[in-house]
Amino acid sequence: MKIYRLLTEDDSSEFCHKVSLALSKGWELYGDPTYAFDHANGVMRCGQAVTKDVDTPYSPEMKLGQQ
């Protein structure tokens, strides 16, 4: 089964580290990254979808970040 996550973070090195960590755990990039201005907080935000094949059935209780 393929699982999906959307990684988001302020436009900083933390975003790159979050994506790099996911890639090191076997997640794969899915689509293009996004970049938008967060008016409420006055910062640019980044997003990147990632997917991963897992051997367990889907459950809403899954902790996707621990997969």
Coordinates of C-alpha atoms in Angstrom, one line a residue:
M1 CA 0.0 0.0 0.0
K2 CA 1.2 3.5 -0.7
I3 CA 0.9 6.2 2.0
Y4 CA 1.0 10.0 1.6
R5 CA 2.3 12.9 3.6
L6 CA 2.4 16.6 3.0
L7 CA 5.5 18.2 4.6
T8 CA 5.2 21.9 5.4
E9 CA 7.4 24.4 7.1
D10 CA 8.4 28.0 7.1
D11 CA 10.9 28.9 4.3
S12 CA 14.0 27.9 6.2
S13 CA 16.6 25.3 6.3
E14 CA 14.2 23.3 8.6
F15 CA 12.0 22.6 5.6
C16 CA 15.0 21.2 3.7
H17 CA 16.0 19.1 6.7
K18 CA 12.4 17.8 7.1
V19 CA 12.3 16.7 3.4
S20 CA 15.8 15.2 3.6
L21 CA 14.9 13.2 6.7
A22 CA 11.8 11.8 5.0
L23 CA 13.9 10.8 1.9
S24 CA 16.5 9.1 4.1
K25 CA 13.6 7.0 5.6
G26 CA 12.5 5.8 2.2
W27 CA 9.8 8.4 1.3
E28 CA 9.8 9.6 -2.3
L29 CA 9.0 13.0 -3.7
Y30 CA 5.5 13.3 -5.2
G31 CA 4.9 16.3 -7.5
D32 CA 6.5 19.7 -7.3
P33 CA 7.1 21.6 -4.1
T34 CA 4.8 24.5 -3.3
Y35 CA 5.7 27.9 -2.0
A36 CA 3.1 30.5 -0.7
F37 CA 2.9 33.5 1.5
D38 CA 1.2 32.9 4.9
H39 CA -0.6 36.2 5.5
A40 CA -1.6 35.4 9.0
N41 CA 2.0 34.9 10.2
G42 CA 3.8 37.1 7.6
V43 CA 6.1 34.4 6.4
M44 CA 6.7 32.3 3.3
R45 CA 5.7 28.6 3.7
C46 CA 7.0 25.6 1.7
G47 CA 5.3 22.3 1.1
Q48 CA 6.3 19.0 -0.5
A49 CA 4.2 15.9 -0.9
V50 CA 5.9 12.5 -0.4
T51 CA 4.8 8.9 -0.7
K52 CA 6.0 5.6 0.6
D53 CA 5.1 1.9 -0.1
V54 CA 4.4 0.0 3.2
D55 CA 3.5 -3.5 4.0
T56 CA 0.8 -2.7 6.5
P57 CA -2.9 -2.0 5.8
Y58 CA -4.1 1.6 6.1
S59 CA -5.5 2.8 9.3
P60 CA -6.5 6.4 10.3
E61 CA -4.5 5.9 13.5
M62 CA -1.2 5.4 11.6
K63 CA 1.5 7.7 12.6
L64 CA 2.8 8.5 9.1
G65 CA 5.9 10.3 10.3
Q66 CA 7.0 7.1 12.0
Q67 CA 6.6 5.0 9.0

